[in-house]
PDB file of C-alpha atoms and ligand atoms in Angstrom:
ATOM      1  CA  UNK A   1       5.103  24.684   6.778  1.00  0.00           C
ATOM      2  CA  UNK A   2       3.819  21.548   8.608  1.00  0.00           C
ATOM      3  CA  UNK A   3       6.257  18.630   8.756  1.00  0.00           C
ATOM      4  CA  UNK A   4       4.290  15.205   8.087  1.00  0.00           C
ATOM      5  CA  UNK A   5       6.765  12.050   7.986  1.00  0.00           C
ATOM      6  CA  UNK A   6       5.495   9.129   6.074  1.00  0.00           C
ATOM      7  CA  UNK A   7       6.786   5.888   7.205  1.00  0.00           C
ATOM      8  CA  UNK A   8       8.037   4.733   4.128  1.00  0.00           C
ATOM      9  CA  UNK A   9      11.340   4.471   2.772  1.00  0.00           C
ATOM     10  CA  UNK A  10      10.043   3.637  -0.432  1.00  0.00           C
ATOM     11  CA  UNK A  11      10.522   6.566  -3.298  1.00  0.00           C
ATOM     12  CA  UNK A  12       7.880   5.555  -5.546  1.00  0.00           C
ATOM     13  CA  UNK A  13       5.123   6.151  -2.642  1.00  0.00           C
ATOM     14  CA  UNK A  14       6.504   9.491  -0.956  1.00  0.00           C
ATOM     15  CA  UNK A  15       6.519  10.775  -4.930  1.00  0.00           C
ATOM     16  CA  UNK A  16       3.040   9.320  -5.293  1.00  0.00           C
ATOM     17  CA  UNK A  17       1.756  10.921  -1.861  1.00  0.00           C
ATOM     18  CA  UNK A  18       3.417  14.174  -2.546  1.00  0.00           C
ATOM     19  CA  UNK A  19       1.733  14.171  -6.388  1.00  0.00           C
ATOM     20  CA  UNK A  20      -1.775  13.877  -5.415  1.00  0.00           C
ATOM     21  CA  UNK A  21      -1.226  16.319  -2.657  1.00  0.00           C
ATOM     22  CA  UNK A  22      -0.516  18.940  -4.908  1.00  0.00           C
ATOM     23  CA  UNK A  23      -3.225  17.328  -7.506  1.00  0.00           C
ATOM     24  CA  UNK A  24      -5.983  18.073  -4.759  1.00  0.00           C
ATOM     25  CA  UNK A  25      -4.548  21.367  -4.170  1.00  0.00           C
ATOM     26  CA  UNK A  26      -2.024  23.181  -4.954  1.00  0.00           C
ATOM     27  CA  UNK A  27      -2.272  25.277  -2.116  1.00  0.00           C
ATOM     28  CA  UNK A  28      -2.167  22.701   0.478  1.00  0.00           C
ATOM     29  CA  UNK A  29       0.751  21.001  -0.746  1.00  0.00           C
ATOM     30  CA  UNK A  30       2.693  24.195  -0.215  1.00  0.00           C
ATOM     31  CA  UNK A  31       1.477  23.924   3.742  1.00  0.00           C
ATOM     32  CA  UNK A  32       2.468  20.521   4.337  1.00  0.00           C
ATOM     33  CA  UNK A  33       6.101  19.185   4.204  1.00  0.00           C
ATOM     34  CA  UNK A  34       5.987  15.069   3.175  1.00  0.00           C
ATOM     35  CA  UNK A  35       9.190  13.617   5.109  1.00  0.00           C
ATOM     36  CA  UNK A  36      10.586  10.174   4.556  1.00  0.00           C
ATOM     37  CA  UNK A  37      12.395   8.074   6.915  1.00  0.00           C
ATOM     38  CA  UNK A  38      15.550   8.579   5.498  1.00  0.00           C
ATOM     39  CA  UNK A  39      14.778  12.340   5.518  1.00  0.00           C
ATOM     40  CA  UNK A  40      14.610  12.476   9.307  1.00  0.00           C
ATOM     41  CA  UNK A  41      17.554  10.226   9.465  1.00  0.00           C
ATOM     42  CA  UNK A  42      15.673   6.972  10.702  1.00  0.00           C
ATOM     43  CA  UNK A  43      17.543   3.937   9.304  1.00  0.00           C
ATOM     44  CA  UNK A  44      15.722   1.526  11.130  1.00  0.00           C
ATOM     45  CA  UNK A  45      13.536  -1.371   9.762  1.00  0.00           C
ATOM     46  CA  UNK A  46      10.708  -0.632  11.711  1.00  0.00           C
ATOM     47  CA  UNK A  47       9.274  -4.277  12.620  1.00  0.00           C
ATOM     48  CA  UNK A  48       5.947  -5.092  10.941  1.00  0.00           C
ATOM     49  CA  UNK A  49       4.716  -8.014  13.377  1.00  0.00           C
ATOM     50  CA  UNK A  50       0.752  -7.393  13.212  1.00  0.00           C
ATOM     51  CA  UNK A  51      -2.211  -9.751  12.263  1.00  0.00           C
ATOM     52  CA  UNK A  52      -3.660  -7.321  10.206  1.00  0.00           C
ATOM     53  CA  UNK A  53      -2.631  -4.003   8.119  1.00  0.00           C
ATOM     54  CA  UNK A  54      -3.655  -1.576  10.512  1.00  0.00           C
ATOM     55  CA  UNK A  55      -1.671  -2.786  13.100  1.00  0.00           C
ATOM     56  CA  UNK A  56       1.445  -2.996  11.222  1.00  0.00           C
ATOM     57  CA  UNK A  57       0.312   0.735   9.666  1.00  0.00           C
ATOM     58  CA  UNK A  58       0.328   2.090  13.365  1.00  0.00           C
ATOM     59  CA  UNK A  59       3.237  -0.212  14.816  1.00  0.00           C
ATOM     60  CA  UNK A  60       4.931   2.081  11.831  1.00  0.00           C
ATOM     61  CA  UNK A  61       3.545   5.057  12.263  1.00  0.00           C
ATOM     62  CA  UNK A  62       3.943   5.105  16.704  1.00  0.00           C
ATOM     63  CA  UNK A  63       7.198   3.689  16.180  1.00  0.00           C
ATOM     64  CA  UNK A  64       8.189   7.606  14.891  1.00  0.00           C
ATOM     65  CA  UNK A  65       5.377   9.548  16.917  1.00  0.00           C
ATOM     66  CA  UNK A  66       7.643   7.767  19.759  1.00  0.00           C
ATOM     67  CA  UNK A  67      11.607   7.901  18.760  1.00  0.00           C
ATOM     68  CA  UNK A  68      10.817  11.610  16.800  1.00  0.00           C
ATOM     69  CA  UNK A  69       8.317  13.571  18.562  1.00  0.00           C
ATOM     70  CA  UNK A  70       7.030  13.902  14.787  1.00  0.00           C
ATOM     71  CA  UNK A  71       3.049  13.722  13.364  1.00  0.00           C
ATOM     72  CA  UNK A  72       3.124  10.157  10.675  1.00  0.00           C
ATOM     73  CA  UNK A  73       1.621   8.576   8.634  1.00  0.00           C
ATOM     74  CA  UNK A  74       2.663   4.806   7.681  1.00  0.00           C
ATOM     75  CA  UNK A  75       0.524   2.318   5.319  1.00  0.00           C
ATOM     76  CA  UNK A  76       0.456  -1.614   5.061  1.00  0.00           C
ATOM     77  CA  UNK A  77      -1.237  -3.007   1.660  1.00  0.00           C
ATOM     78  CA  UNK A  78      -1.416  -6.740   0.450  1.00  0.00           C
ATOM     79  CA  UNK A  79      -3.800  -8.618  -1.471  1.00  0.00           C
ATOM     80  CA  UNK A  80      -6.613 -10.831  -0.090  1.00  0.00           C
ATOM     81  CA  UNK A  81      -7.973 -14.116  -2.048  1.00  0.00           C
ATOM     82  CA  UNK A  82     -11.318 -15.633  -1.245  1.00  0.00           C
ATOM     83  CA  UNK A  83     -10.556 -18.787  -2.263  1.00  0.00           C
ATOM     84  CA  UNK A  84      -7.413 -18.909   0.267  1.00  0.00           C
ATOM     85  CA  UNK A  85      -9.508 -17.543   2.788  1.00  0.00           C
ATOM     86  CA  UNK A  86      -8.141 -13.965   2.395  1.00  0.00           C
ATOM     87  CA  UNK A  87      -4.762 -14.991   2.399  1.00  0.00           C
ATOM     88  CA  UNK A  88      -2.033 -14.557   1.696  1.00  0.00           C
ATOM     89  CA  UNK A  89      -2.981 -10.834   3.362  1.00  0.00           C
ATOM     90  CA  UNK A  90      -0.426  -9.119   5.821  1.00  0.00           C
ATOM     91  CA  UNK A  91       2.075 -12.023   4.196  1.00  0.00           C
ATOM     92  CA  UNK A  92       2.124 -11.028   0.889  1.00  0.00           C
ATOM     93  CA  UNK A  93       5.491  -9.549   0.555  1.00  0.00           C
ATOM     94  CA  UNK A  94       7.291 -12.813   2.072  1.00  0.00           C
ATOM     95  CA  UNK A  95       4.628 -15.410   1.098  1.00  0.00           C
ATOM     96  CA  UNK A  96       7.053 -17.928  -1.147  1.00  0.00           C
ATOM     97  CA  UNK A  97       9.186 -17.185   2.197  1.00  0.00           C
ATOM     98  CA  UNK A  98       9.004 -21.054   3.296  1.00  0.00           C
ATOM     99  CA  UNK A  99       9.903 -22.421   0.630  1.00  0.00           C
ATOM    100  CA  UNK A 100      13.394 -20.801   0.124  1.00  0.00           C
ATOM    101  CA  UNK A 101      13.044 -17.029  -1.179  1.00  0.00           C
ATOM    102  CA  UNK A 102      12.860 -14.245   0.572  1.00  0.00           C
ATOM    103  CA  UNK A 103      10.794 -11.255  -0.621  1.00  0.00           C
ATOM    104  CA  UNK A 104      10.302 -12.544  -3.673  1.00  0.00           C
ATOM    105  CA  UNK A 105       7.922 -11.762  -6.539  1.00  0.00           C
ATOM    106  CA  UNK A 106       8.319 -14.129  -8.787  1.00  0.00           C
ATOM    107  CA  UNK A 107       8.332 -16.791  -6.261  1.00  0.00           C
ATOM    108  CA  UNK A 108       5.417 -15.300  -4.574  1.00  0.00           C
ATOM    109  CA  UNK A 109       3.597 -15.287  -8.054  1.00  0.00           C
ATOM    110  CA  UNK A 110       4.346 -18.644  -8.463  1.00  0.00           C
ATOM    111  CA  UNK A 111       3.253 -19.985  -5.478  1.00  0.00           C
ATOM    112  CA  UNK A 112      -0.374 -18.298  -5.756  1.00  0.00           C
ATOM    113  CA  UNK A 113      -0.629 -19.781  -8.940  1.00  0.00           C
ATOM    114  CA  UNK A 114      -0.284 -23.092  -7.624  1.00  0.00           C
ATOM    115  CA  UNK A 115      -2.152 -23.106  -4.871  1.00  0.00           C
ATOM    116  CA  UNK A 116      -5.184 -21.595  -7.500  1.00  0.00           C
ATOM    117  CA  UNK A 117      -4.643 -24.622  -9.563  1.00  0.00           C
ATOM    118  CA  UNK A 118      -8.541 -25.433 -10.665  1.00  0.00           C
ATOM    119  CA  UNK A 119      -9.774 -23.246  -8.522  1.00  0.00           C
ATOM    120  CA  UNK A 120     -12.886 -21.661  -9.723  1.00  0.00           C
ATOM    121  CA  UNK A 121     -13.491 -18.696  -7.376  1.00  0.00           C
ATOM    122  CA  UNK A 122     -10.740 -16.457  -8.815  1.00  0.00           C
ATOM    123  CA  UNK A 123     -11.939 -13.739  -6.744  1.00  0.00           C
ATOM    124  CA  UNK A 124      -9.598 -11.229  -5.048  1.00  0.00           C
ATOM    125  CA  UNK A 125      -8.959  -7.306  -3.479  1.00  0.00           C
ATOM    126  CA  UNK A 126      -5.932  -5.762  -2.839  1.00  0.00           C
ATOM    127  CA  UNK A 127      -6.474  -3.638   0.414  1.00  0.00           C
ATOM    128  CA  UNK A 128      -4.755  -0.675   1.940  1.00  0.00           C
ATOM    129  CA  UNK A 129      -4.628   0.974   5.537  1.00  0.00           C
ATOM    130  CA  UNK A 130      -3.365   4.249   6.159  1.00  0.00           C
ATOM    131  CA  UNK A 131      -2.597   4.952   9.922  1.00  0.00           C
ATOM    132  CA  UNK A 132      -2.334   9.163  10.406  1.00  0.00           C
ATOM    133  CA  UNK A 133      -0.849  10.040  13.870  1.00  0.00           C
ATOM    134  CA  UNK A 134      -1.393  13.752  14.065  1.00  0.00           C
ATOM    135  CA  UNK A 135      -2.407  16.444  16.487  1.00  0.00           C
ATOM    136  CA  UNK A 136      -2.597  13.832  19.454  1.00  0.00           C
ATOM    137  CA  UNK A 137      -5.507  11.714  16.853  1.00  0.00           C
ATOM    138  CA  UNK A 138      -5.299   8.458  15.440  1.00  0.00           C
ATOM    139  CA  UNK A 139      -7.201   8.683  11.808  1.00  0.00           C
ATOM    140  CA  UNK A 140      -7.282   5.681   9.621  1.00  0.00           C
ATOM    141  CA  UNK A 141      -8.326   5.411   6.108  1.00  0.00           C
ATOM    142  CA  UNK A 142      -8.544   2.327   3.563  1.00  0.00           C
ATOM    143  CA  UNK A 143      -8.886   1.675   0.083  1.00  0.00           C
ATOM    144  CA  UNK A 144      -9.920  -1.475  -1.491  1.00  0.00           C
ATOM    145  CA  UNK A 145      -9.348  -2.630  -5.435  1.00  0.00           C
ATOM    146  CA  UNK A 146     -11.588  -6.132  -6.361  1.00  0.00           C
ATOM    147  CA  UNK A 147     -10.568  -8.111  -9.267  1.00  0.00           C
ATOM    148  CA  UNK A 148      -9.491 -11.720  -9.770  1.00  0.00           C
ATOM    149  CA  UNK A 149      -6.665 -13.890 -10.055  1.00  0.00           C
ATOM    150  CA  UNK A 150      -5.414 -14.385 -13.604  1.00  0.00           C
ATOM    151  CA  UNK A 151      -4.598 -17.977 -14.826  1.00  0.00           C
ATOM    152  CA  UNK A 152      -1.424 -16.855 -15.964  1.00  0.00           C
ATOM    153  CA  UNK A 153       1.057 -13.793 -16.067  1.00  0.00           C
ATOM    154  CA  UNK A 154       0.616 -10.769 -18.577  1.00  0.00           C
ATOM    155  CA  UNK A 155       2.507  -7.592 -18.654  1.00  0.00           C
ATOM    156  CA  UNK A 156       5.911  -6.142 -17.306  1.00  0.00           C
ATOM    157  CA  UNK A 157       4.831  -3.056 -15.314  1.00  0.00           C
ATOM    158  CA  UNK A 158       4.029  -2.512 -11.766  1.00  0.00           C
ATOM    159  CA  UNK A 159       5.358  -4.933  -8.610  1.00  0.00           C
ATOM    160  CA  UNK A 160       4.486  -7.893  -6.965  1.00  0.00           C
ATOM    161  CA  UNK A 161       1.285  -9.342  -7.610  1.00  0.00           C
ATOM    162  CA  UNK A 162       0.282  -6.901 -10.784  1.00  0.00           C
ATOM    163  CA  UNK A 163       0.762  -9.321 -13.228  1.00  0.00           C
ATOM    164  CA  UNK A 164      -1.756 -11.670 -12.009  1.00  0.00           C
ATOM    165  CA  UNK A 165      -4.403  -9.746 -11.008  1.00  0.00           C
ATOM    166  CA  UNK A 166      -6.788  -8.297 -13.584  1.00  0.00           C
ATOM    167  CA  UNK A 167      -9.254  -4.903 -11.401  1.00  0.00           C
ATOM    168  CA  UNK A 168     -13.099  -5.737 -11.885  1.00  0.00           C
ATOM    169  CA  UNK A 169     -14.238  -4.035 -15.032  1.00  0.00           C
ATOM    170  CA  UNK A 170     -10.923  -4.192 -16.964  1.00  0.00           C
ATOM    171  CA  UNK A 171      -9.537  -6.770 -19.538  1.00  0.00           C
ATOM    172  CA  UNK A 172      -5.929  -5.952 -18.894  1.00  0.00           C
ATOM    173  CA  UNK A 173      -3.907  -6.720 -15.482  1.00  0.00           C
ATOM    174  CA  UNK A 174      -2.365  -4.373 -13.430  1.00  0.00           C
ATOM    175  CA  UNK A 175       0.914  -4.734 -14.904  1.00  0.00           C
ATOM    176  CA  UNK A 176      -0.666  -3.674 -18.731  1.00  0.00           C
ATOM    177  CA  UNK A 177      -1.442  -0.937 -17.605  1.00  0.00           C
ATOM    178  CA  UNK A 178       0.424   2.876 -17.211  1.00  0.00           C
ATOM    179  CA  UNK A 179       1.120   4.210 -13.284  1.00  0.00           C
ATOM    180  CA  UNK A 180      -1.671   6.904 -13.486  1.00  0.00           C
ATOM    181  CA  UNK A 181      -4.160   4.089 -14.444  1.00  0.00           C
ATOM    182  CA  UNK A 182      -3.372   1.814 -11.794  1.00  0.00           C
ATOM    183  CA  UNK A 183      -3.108   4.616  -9.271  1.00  0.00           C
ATOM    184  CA  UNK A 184      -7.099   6.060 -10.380  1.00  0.00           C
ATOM    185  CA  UNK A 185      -8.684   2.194  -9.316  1.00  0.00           C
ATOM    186  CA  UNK A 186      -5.672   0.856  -6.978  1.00  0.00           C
ATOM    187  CA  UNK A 187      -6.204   0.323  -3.187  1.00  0.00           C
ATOM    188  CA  UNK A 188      -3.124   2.916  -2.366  1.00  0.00           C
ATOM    189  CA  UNK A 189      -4.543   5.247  -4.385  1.00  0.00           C
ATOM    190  CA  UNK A 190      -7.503   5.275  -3.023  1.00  0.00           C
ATOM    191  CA  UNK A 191      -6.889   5.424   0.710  1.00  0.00           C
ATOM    192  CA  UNK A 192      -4.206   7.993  -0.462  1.00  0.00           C
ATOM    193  CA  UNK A 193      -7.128  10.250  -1.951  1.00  0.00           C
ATOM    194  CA  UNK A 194      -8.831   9.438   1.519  1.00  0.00           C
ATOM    195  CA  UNK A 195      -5.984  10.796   3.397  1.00  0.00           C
ATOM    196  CA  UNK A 196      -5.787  13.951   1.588  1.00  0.00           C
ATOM    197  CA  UNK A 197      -9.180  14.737   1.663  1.00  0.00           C
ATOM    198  CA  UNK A 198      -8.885  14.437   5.395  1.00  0.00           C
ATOM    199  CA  UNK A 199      -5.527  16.834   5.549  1.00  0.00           C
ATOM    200  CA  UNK A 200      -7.005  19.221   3.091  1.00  0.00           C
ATOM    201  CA  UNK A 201     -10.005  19.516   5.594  1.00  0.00           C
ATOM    202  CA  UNK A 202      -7.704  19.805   9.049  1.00  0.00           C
ATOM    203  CA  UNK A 203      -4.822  21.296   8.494  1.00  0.00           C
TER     204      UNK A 203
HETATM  205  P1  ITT B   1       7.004  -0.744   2.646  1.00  0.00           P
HETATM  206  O1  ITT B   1       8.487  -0.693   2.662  1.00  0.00           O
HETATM  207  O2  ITT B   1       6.415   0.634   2.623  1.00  0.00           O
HETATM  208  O3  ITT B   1       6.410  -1.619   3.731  1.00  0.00           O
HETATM  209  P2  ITT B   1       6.209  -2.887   0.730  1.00  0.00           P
HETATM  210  O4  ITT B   1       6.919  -3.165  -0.561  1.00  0.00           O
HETATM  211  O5  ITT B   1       6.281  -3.918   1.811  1.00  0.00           O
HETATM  212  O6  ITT B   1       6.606  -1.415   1.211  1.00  0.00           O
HETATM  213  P3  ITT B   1       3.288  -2.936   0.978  1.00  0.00           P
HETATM  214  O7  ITT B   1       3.380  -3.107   2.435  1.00  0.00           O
HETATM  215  O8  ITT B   1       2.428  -1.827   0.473  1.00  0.00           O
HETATM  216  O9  ITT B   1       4.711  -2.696   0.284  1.00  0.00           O
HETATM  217  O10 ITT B   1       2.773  -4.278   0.300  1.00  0.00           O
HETATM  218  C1  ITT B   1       3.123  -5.583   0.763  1.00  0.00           C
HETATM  219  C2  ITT B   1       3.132  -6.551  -0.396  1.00  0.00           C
HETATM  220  O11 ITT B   1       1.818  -6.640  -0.980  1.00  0.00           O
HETATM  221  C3  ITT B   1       4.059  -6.126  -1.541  1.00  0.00           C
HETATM  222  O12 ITT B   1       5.374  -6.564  -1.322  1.00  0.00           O
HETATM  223  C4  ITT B   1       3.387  -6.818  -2.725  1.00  0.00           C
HETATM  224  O13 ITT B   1       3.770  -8.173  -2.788  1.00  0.00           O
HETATM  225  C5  ITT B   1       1.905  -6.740  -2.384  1.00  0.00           C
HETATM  226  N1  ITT B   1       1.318  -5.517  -2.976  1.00  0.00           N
HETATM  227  C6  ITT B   1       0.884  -4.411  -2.319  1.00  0.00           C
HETATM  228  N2  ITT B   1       0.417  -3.483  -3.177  1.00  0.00           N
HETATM  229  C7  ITT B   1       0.568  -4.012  -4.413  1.00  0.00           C
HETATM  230  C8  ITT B   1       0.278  -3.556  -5.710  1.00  0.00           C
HETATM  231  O14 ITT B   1      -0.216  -2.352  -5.930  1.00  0.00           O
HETATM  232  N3  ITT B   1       0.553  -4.354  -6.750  1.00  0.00           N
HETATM  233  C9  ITT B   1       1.069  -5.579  -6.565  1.00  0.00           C
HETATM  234  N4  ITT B   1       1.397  -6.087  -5.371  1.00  0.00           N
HETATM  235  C10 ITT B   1       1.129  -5.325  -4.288  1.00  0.00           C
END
């Protein structure tokens, strides 16, 4: 069995990784073992300091290639508006930051709201890099979901931005709808189905 870390210490994404491993095939998910930081004993909070996703993806990923010896994977995601000129991008997990709150959904909702106040162009993507460090190559994959900024807030599922931001095509917003949903049109999901496509074909 290969060992694969992905630089994540977050449960929900090593579960959704492993489940559409084994949803591509079976087979493969028996070859490949899907290691999380805390599984190699790496209690670190790897700095994210890039100017875009895929430099915070690999800053992740070499961080473990270097301290572990170990092939990674690591993924940055955040959601661009065209109105704010693509932000608030690689700070959308700390964008309310400045004004008091730290990681902060709510506040970060809030503050997007506001600054969308009579805006017209409601149009926004949430955007995902995976960085892959393996066999001595550097493979990177992305997924992109368009939609647009809601007005207001509907539904109680999902994280961060979901209740604001309503995929192209749909009437509901992220957070109405169920995980397997989301994960068929969301950015993760699909630079997750990119990755395993690519570990299916080089094992
Ligand atoms: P890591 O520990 O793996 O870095 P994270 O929570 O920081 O996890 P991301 O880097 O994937 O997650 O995303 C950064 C921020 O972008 C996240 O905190 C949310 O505010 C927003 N975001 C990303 N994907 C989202 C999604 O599917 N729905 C809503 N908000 C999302």
């Amino acid at each position: 069995m290969k060992k694969i870390v992905f630089a994540t210490n977050n449960r929900h994404k090593i579960e959704e990784v492993r489940a559409l491993l084994k949803k591509a095939d079976k087979k493969l998910a028996e070859e490949y073992e899907i290691l999380s930081l805390e599984d190699i004993g790496c209690t670190t909070d790897i700095p994210e300091t890039g100017a875009s996703f895929t430099e915070n993806a690999f800053q992740k990923a070499e961080y473990v290639k270097v301290h572990y010896n170990l092939d990674c994977f690591a993924d940055d995601s955040g959601l661009e508006v065209r109105a704010l000129g693509m932000e608030p991008g690689v700070r959308s997990a700390r964008y309310a930051d400045s004004v008091g709150h730290s990681h902060d959904s709510e506040a970060n909702m809030d503050k997007l709201l506001l600054n969308m106040q009579n805006v017209k162009d409601r149009q926004a993507q949430f955007r995902t890099v995976i960085v892959l460090l393996k066999d001595g190559k550097k493979e990177e994959f992305e997924g992109v979901c368009r939609g647009e900024i809601t007005t207001e807030r509907s539904g109680k599922d999902g994280f961060g931005y979901d209740p604001i931001f309503r995929p192209e095509g749909y009437t509901v917003s992220f957070a109405e709808m169920t995980m397997e949903e989301k994960n068929g049109i969301s950015h993760r999901g699909k630079a997750v189905r990119k990755l395993v496509d690519y570990l299916t074909q080089n094992v």
